[in-house]
Coordinates of C-alpha atoms in Angstrom, one line a residue:
Chain A
M7 CA -16.7 3.6 30.7
Q8 CA -19.6 1.6 32.3
I9 CA -17.8 1.8 35.7
Q10 CA -17.5 5.6 35.4
I11 CA -21.2 5.9 34.5
L12 CA -22.1 3.8 37.6
M13 CA -19.9 5.8 39.8
Q14 CA -21.0 9.2 38.7
T15 CA -24.7 8.3 38.5
L16 CA -25.3 6.0 41.4
L17 CA -22.3 5.6 43.8
L18 CA -21.2 9.1 44.2
P19 CA -24.6 10.8 44.9
F20 CA -25.8 7.9 47.1
L21 CA -22.6 7.8 49.2
V22 CA -22.3 11.6 49.6
S23 CA -26.0 11.8 50.5
A24 CA -25.6 9.0 53.0
V25 CA -22.7 10.9 54.7
G26 CA -25.0 13.9 54.8
Y27 CA -27.7 11.8 56.4
K28 CA -25.3 10.6 59.1
F29 CA -23.7 13.9 60.0
L30 CA -26.0 16.8 59.0
P31 CA -28.8 18.1 61.2
V32 CA -32.3 17.3 60.1
R33 CA -32.9 20.8 58.7
F34 CA -30.0 20.3 56.3
V35 CA -31.4 17.2 54.6
M36 CA -32.1 18.8 51.3
S37 CA -28.7 20.6 51.4
G38 CA -27.0 17.3 51.7
V39 CA -29.1 15.9 48.8
L40 CA -28.2 19.0 46.7
I41 CA -24.5 18.8 47.4
A42 CA -24.5 15.0 46.5
W43 CA -26.4 15.7 43.3
L44 CA -24.3 18.8 42.3
M45 CA -21.1 16.7 42.6
S46 CA -22.5 14.0 40.4
Y47 CA -24.0 16.6 38.0
A48 CA -20.7 18.4 37.5
W49 CA -18.9 15.1 36.9
M50 CA -21.4 14.1 34.3
L51 CA -21.2 17.4 32.5
G52 CA -17.5 17.5 32.6
H53 CA -17.5 20.9 34.3
F54 CA -19.5 22.9 36.7
P55 CA -21.6 25.4 34.7
I56 CA -21.2 28.5 36.7
V57 CA -22.5 30.4 33.7
P58 CA -25.1 28.0 32.4
Q59 CA -25.5 27.5 28.7
G60 CA -28.7 25.8 27.8
P61 CA -31.4 24.2 29.9
V62 CA -29.4 21.2 31.1
E63 CA -26.8 23.5 32.6
Q64 CA -29.6 25.7 34.2
L65 CA -31.0 22.8 36.2
W66 CA -28.7 23.4 39.1
V67 CA -29.8 27.0 39.4
F68 CA -33.4 26.0 40.1
L69 CA -32.6 23.3 42.6
S70 CA -30.0 25.4 44.4
L71 CA -32.2 28.5 44.7
A72 CA -35.1 26.3 45.9
V73 CA -33.0 24.6 48.6
I74 CA -31.4 27.9 49.8
A75 CA -34.8 29.7 49.9
G76 CA -36.1 26.9 52.1
F77 CA -33.9 28.1 54.9
F78 CA -35.5 31.5 54.9
I79 CA -39.1 31.0 53.7
E80 CA -41.6 28.3 54.8
K81 CA -45.1 27.1 54.0
K82 CA -47.3 29.0 51.6
P83 CA -44.8 31.8 50.6
Y84 CA -42.2 29.0 49.9
V85 CA -44.7 27.1 47.7
I86 CA -45.4 30.4 45.8
L87 CA -41.7 31.0 45.4
L88 CA -41.1 27.5 44.1
T89 CA -43.9 27.9 41.6
V90 CA -42.5 31.2 40.4
L91 CA -39.0 29.6 40.0
Y92 CA -40.6 26.7 38.2
V93 CA -42.4 28.8 35.7
A94 CA -39.3 31.0 35.2
G95 CA -37.4 27.8 34.5
L96 CA -39.9 26.6 32.0
L97 CA -39.8 29.9 30.2
S98 CA -36.0 30.0 30.2
F99 CA -35.8 26.5 28.8
S100 CA -38.4 27.4 26.2
W101 CA -36.7 30.6 25.1
P102 CA -34.4 29.2 22.4
I103 CA -37.4 27.4 20.9
I104 CA -39.7 30.4 21.1
T105 CA -37.2 32.7 19.5
Y106 CA -36.1 30.2 16.8
E107 CA -39.3 28.6 15.7
I108 CA -42.5 29.2 17.7
K109 CA -45.3 26.7 17.0
L110 CA -48.8 26.3 18.5
P111 CA -48.4 22.6 19.6
F112 CA -45.2 23.6 21.5
M113 CA -47.0 26.5 23.3
L114 CA -49.8 24.3 24.2
E115 CA -47.4 21.8 25.8
L116 CA -45.7 24.6 27.6
V117 CA -49.0 25.7 29.1
G118 CA -49.7 22.1 30.0
F119 CA -46.5 21.9 32.0
V120 CA -47.3 25.2 33.7
F121 CA -50.8 23.8 34.6
A122 CA -49.3 20.6 36.0
G123 CA -47.0 22.7 38.3
G124 CA -50.0 24.8 39.3
V125 CA -52.0 21.7 40.2
L126 CA -49.2 20.4 42.4
S127 CA -48.9 23.8 44.2
Y128 CA -52.6 24.2 44.7
F129 CA -53.7 20.8 46.0
K130 CA -51.9 19.6 49.1
T131 CA -50.4 16.2 49.4
Q132 CA -50.7 13.7 52.3
N133 CA -47.9 11.5 50.9
Q134 CA -46.2 9.7 53.8
R135 CA -43.3 8.4 51.7
P136 CA -42.0 11.5 49.9
A137 CA -38.4 10.3 49.7
L138 CA -39.4 6.9 48.2
T139 CA -41.8 8.7 45.9
S140 CA -39.1 11.0 44.6
A141 CA -36.6 8.1 44.2
L142 CA -39.2 6.2 42.2
N143 CA -40.1 9.1 40.0
F144 CA -36.6 10.0 39.2
S145 CA -35.5 6.4 38.7
C146 CA -38.3 5.7 36.2
L147 CA -37.8 9.1 34.5
G148 CA -34.0 8.5 34.2
F149 CA -34.4 5.1 32.7
V150 CA -37.0 6.2 30.2
I151 CA -35.0 9.2 29.0
A152 CA -31.8 7.2 28.8
I153 CA -33.3 4.5 26.6
T154 CA -35.2 6.9 24.3
G155 CA -33.2 10.0 23.7
S156 CA -30.5 11.3 26.0
L157 CA -28.2 9.3 28.2
L158 CA -27.0 12.5 29.9
I159 CA -30.5 13.7 31.0
G160 CA -31.3 10.2 32.1
Q161 CA -28.1 10.1 34.2
I162 CA -29.0 13.5 35.8
A163 CA -32.4 12.1 36.8
I164 CA -31.1 8.8 38.1
S165 CA -28.4 10.6 40.1
L166 CA -31.2 12.6 41.9
A167 CA -32.9 9.3 42.7
A168 CA -29.6 8.0 44.1
A169 CA -29.2 11.1 46.2
M170 CA -32.6 10.5 47.6
G171 CA -31.8 6.8 48.0
I172 CA -30.7 6.8 51.7
Y173 CA -33.8 8.6 52.7
A174 CA -36.0 6.2 50.7
I175 CA -34.3 3.3 52.4
F176 CA -35.1 4.6 55.8
E177 CA -38.7 5.3 54.8
L178 CA -38.9 1.6 53.8
K179 CA -37.2 0.6 57.0
N180 CA -39.8 2.5 59.0
K181 CA -42.5 0.7 57.0
L182 CA -43.5 3.8 55.1
K183 CA -44.9 5.5 58.2
I184 CA -42.3 8.1 58.9
P185 CA -41.5 10.6 56.1
Q186 CA -37.8 11.4 55.8
I187 CA -38.3 14.7 54.0
K188 CA -40.9 17.5 54.3
H189 CA -43.8 17.9 51.9
D190 CA -42.4 21.2 50.7
S191 CA -39.3 19.3 49.6
L192 CA -41.5 16.7 47.8
Y193 CA -43.1 19.6 46.0
M194 CA -39.7 21.0 45.1
L195 CA -38.5 17.7 43.8
S196 CA -41.8 17.1 41.8
L197 CA -41.2 20.4 40.1
M198 CA -37.7 19.4 39.3
F199 CA -39.1 16.2 37.8
L200 CA -41.4 18.2 35.6
L201 CA -38.5 20.5 34.5
L202 CA -36.4 17.4 33.6
I203 CA -39.1 15.8 31.6
F204 CA -39.8 19.1 29.9
I205 CA -36.2 19.3 28.8
A206 CA -36.3 15.7 27.6
R207 CA -39.5 16.3 25.7
V208 CA -38.3 19.5 24.0
Y209 CA -34.6 18.8 23.5
A210 CA -34.3 15.0 23.4
E211 CA -37.5 14.4 21.5
L212 CA -39.2 12.3 24.2
D213 CA -42.4 10.8 22.8
F214 CA -45.5 12.8 23.5
Y215 CA -47.5 9.8 24.9
V216 CA -44.6 8.7 27.0
T217 CA -44.4 12.2 28.4
M218 CA -48.1 12.2 29.2
L219 CA -47.8 8.8 31.0
M220 CA -44.8 9.9 33.0
V221 CA -46.3 13.2 34.1
T222 CA -49.6 11.4 35.1
A223 CA -47.7 8.8 37.0
S224 CA -45.6 11.4 38.8
M225 CA -48.7 13.3 39.9
I226 CA -50.4 10.2 41.1
A227 CA -47.3 9.3 43.1
F228 CA -47.2 12.9 44.5
Y229 CA -50.7 12.6 45.9
S230 CA -50.5 9.0 46.9
S231 CA -51.5 8.4 50.5
K232 CA -52.2 4.7 50.1
Y233 CA -50.2 1.8 48.8
T234 CA -52.6 1.3 45.9
T235 CA -51.9 4.7 44.4
I236 CA -48.2 4.3 44.5
V237 CA -48.6 0.9 42.9
L238 CA -50.8 2.6 40.3
A239 CA -48.1 5.1 39.6
A240 CA -45.6 2.3 39.2
V241 CA -47.9 0.5 36.8
I242 CA -48.2 3.6 34.7
Y243 CA -44.5 4.0 34.6
L244 CA -44.2 0.4 33.5
A245 CA -46.8 1.1 30.8
A246 CA -44.6 4.0 29.5
I247 CA -41.6 1.7 29.3
V248 CA -43.6 -1.0 27.5
F249 CA -44.9 1.6 25.1
I250 CA -41.3 2.5 24.3
F251 CA -40.2 -1.0 23.7
I252 CA -43.2 -1.7 21.5
N253 CA -42.5 1.3 19.3
A254 CA -38.7 0.9 19.3
S255 CA -37.3 0.6 15.8
G256 CA -33.9 -0.4 14.7
S257 CA -31.1 -2.2 16.4
S258 CA -29.0 -0.9 19.2
Y259 CA -26.1 1.3 18.1
Y260 CA -24.0 1.6 21.3
Chain B
M16 CA 8.4 17.7 -45.1
N17 CA 6.9 21.2 -44.8
N18 CA 3.4 19.7 -44.3
L19 CA 4.7 17.5 -41.6
K20 CA 6.4 20.4 -39.9
M21 CA 3.2 22.4 -40.2
M22 CA 1.1 19.6 -38.7
F23 CA 3.5 19.3 -35.9
N24 CA 3.3 23.0 -35.1
L25 CA -0.4 23.0 -35.3
A26 CA -0.6 20.0 -32.9
A27 CA 1.8 21.7 -30.5
V28 CA -0.3 24.9 -30.5
G29 CA -3.4 22.8 -30.0
L30 CA -1.9 21.0 -27.0
L31 CA -0.8 24.3 -25.5
A32 CA -4.3 25.8 -26.0
V33 CA -5.9 22.8 -24.2
A34 CA -3.3 22.9 -21.5
A35 CA -3.9 26.7 -21.0
Q36 CA -7.7 26.1 -20.9
N37 CA -7.2 23.4 -18.2
V38 CA -5.1 25.8 -16.1
S39 CA -7.5 28.7 -16.3
A40 CA -10.5 26.3 -15.7
D41 CA -9.3 25.7 -12.1
V42 CA -8.9 29.3 -11.2
A43 CA -12.2 30.7 -10.1
K44 CA -13.2 34.2 -11.3
A45 CA -13.5 36.8 -8.6
G46 CA -17.1 37.4 -7.5
T47 CA -19.9 36.4 -5.2
Y48 CA -20.9 32.7 -5.1
A49 CA -23.8 30.8 -3.6
I50 CA -23.3 27.2 -2.6
D51 CA -25.4 24.8 -4.6
A52 CA -27.1 22.8 -1.9
G53 CA -28.0 20.1 -4.3
H54 CA -24.3 19.5 -4.9
A55 CA -22.9 20.0 -1.5
A56 CA -22.0 17.4 1.0
A57 CA -20.6 17.6 4.5
S58 CA -19.4 14.3 6.0
F59 CA -17.6 13.5 9.2
S60 CA -15.7 10.6 10.6
V61 CA -15.3 9.8 14.3
S62 CA -13.8 6.9 16.3
H63 CA -16.3 4.5 17.9
M64 CA -14.5 3.0 20.9
G65 CA -11.5 2.5 18.7
Y66 CA -13.2 -0.3 16.8
S67 CA -13.9 1.7 13.7
N68 CA -14.5 5.2 12.4
L69 CA -18.2 6.0 12.3
Q70 CA -19.2 7.8 9.1
G71 CA -21.9 10.4 9.1
R72 CA -23.0 13.4 7.1
F73 CA -25.1 16.5 7.3
N74 CA -27.8 16.8 4.7
D75 CA -28.5 20.5 5.0
I76 CA -25.6 22.7 4.0
G77 CA -25.5 26.2 2.5
G78 CA -23.6 29.4 2.4
T79 CA -22.0 32.1 0.3
F80 CA -18.5 33.4 -0.5
K81 CA -17.0 36.4 -2.1
L82 CA -13.8 35.5 -3.9
N83 CA -11.2 38.1 -4.8
P84 CA -7.6 36.9 -5.0
K85 CA -6.4 40.4 -5.2
G86 CA -8.6 41.9 -2.5
K87 CA -11.0 41.0 0.2
N88 CA -12.5 37.5 0.6
E89 CA -15.4 36.4 2.7
I90 CA -16.6 32.8 3.2
E91 CA -19.5 31.5 5.2
F92 CA -20.8 27.9 5.4
I93 CA -23.8 27.0 7.4
I94 CA -24.7 23.5 8.4
K95 CA -28.0 22.6 10.1
T96 CA -27.1 20.3 13.0
A97 CA -30.5 18.6 13.0
S98 CA -29.7 17.3 9.5
V99 CA -27.1 14.9 11.0
D100 CA -27.4 11.5 9.3
T101 CA -25.5 8.3 10.3
N102 CA -27.9 5.9 8.7
H103 CA -29.5 5.0 12.1
D104 CA -32.6 6.8 13.3
K105 CA -32.1 6.1 17.0
R106 CA -28.4 7.2 16.9
D107 CA -29.3 10.3 14.9
K108 CA -31.9 11.2 17.5
H109 CA -29.2 10.8 20.2
L110 CA -26.8 13.0 18.3
R111 CA -29.4 15.7 18.0
S112 CA -30.0 15.5 21.8
P113 CA -28.3 17.6 24.5
D114 CA -25.7 14.8 24.8
F115 CA -24.1 15.9 21.5
F116 CA -25.2 18.5 19.1
N117 CA -28.2 19.8 21.1
S118 CA -29.8 20.7 17.8
K119 CA -32.8 22.5 19.3
L120 CA -30.6 24.8 21.2
Y121 CA -27.8 25.1 18.6
P122 CA -29.6 24.6 15.3
E123 CA -26.6 25.7 13.1
M124 CA -22.9 25.4 12.9
K125 CA -21.2 28.1 11.0
F126 CA -17.8 28.6 9.5
S127 CA -16.8 32.2 8.7
G128 CA -13.4 33.0 7.2
S129 CA -11.8 35.9 5.4
D130 CA -8.2 34.7 5.4
V131 CA -7.9 32.8 2.1
K132 CA -4.7 31.5 0.9
F133 CA -4.0 31.1 -2.9
N134 CA -1.3 29.2 -4.7
S135 CA 0.8 30.6 -7.6
K136 CA -1.9 29.6 -10.0
G137 CA -4.6 31.6 -8.1
E138 CA -6.3 28.5 -6.7
I139 CA -7.6 28.4 -3.2
T140 CA -5.5 26.2 -1.0
R141 CA -6.5 27.1 2.6
I142 CA -9.1 29.1 4.4
N143 CA -8.5 30.3 7.9
G144 CA -11.5 31.4 9.9
S145 CA -13.8 30.7 12.9
L146 CA -16.1 27.7 13.4
S147 CA -19.1 28.4 15.7
M148 CA -20.7 25.3 17.0
H149 CA -22.5 24.3 20.2
G150 CA -22.4 27.9 21.5
K151 CA -18.6 28.2 21.1
S152 CA -16.4 29.8 18.5
K153 CA -12.9 28.6 17.8
P154 CA -10.3 29.3 15.0
V155 CA -10.2 26.6 12.4
S156 CA -8.0 26.2 9.3
I157 CA -9.5 24.3 6.4
K158 CA -7.4 22.7 3.7
V159 CA -9.0 23.3 0.2
K160 CA -8.5 21.7 -3.1
A161 CA -9.9 23.4 -6.1
L162 CA -11.5 20.9 -8.5
R163 CA -12.9 22.9 -11.3
A164 CA -14.1 26.3 -12.3
A165 CA -15.9 26.7 -15.6
K166 CA -19.2 27.4 -17.2
D167 CA -21.6 24.5 -16.8
P168 CA -24.0 23.1 -19.5
W169 CA -26.8 25.3 -18.2
G170 CA -24.8 28.5 -18.6
F171 CA -23.9 29.2 -15.0
Y172 CA -20.4 29.8 -14.0
R173 CA -19.7 27.0 -11.5
V174 CA -16.8 26.2 -9.1
G175 CA -16.1 23.1 -7.2
Y176 CA -14.0 22.4 -4.1
Q177 CA -13.0 19.7 -1.7
A178 CA -12.3 20.9 1.8
E179 CA -11.2 19.1 4.9
T180 CA -10.2 19.7 8.5
T181 CA -10.1 18.0 11.8
I182 CA -11.6 19.5 15.0
K183 CA -11.9 18.4 18.6
R184 CA -15.5 18.3 19.8
S185 CA -14.4 19.1 23.4
D186 CA -13.1 22.5 22.2
F187 CA -16.8 23.2 21.5
G188 CA -18.1 21.9 24.8
M189 CA -19.2 18.6 23.4
N190 CA -17.7 16.5 26.2
F191 CA -20.2 13.6 26.6
M192 CA -18.8 10.1 26.4
K193 CA -15.3 11.0 25.3
D194 CA -14.1 7.6 26.4
G195 CA -16.4 5.9 23.9
I196 CA -16.8 8.4 21.1
G197 CA -13.7 10.0 19.8
D198 CA -12.8 13.6 20.5
E199 CA -11.3 14.2 17.1
I200 CA -13.7 14.6 14.2
A201 CA -12.5 14.6 10.7
L202 CA -14.7 16.9 8.5
N203 CA -14.9 16.6 4.8
I204 CA -16.9 19.1 2.7
S205 CA -17.4 18.7 -1.0
F206 CA -19.3 21.5 -2.7
E207 CA -20.1 23.4 -5.8
A208 CA -21.1 27.0 -5.9
I209 CA -22.6 29.2 -8.6
K210 CA -21.4 32.7 -9.4
Q211 CA -24.1 35.2 -8.8

C-alpha cells in the first residue's frame, strides 16, 4: 500500500512532468504539469470524474480550464478569467454547505478566501522562483492536510508539488535566477492552493489557525522576491506543523 | 382424581394462553411507527488490513415505517454520517473527511424499502429496498429478526427488531484505501419503534 501511495503521489507526476519538460515546447509547460497531475489524480480517486461529484472531483475542472484558457488569453484578461474561475470554484465547493446549513462564521471564511484571491490578482508579484514556490506551497499543504484530516486531499496537493518538481529542480540549478514558469502560471497555482486549502478547511475540518498560517505563508511565498521572504514563508509553514503536533491528541490509528 | 384432572386441564389451558400471548407479542400490529432514537443503534464492522475487524457505530439514527402485512409497507431509516464513532477522535475525523463518508457533502445515508417479507406468523423477516449513501443509490436486502411487539410499561405500543446486511463501500463510490480498509462492511441495526 505504501509503495502504491508513493507511486501515485510522487513518482508518476514527477516522471510524467519530467518527460513533458524534455519533449514539450516551452509554451506547453503547464499542459505537461496538468497531464502529469491528472494521471496521478485519477489514480488516487480510483476513476476519472468526468461528471464531478463534490469539490474534490471538481478540482480538475478548475485547473484544466485555467491551463486551456492560457493558450488563448494572456496578461490582464487571463488574470481576470482565473479570478472568476476561482470565485466560481469557491461558490461551487460551498454550495452543499450553504444549502444544508448556512452559518455566519462559514460565510465570513468564504469571504476571506475570496479576498485572498483578490489580493493575489490585484498586486503583481516579482517572484523569480515560481516553480519552487509552488512546489514548496503544495508540499507543505499536502503534508499538513494528510496528517490532520484527509490523506486523499494531502496526496492531491503533494502530487501537484511533484508535478512541479522538475521545474523547481531547474530553478535551483539556475541558482533561482531563471524562472521556469510564467507569473500567470504562479497565480493560477496559487489560486489552486487556496481552493485546496478551502476544501480541506470545510470538508476535512482543517484547524482554523493552521488554515490562517498556511494561507499567510502561501501569500508571502507568492510575493517573495528575496531569499528572506521565502525563508519566512517556510518558517510559517513550520509553525503550522508545530502547532498541529502540539495540539495533536490521541495515538495513531493507522 | 377429578380434582387432579381439573388441575391438569387448567394448567394446560394456562400454558396454551401463555404460549398464544408469546406468539402474538412478536407480530407487530399494522400501523405507522417512529423509530425510538434513544433505543436505536447502528453498528458496523470492517476489516483493518486483515488484522482485525474494526467496530464502529453511528450515534444519530432515526426513521419511520408503515407496517401492513396485508397491504402496502414503507420503511425509511436515516443515519447521520457525521455521527460515526469508532472510539477514536482522529480516526472519526478522518472517516468524516472526503476520504470516506465526506459527511459535509453527504450528511445522511438513507435506506428506503417497501418490499417487506413476512413469515407464516406475520413477523418481518426481510426488507428489500434501496440504500442511498455517498451520493449513490444501490439495492440492498436487509435480514430482519423480530424481537418483540407489545405494550410497554408507559402505555406505548412498542416493537423491536434486529437487522443486518453486508454492503460494499466501493459500490457507493467510497474507494479510498481499499487495500488497507476492507471493502465489505457488515451493518447491524438494532432498534425499537413506537406506534403512532
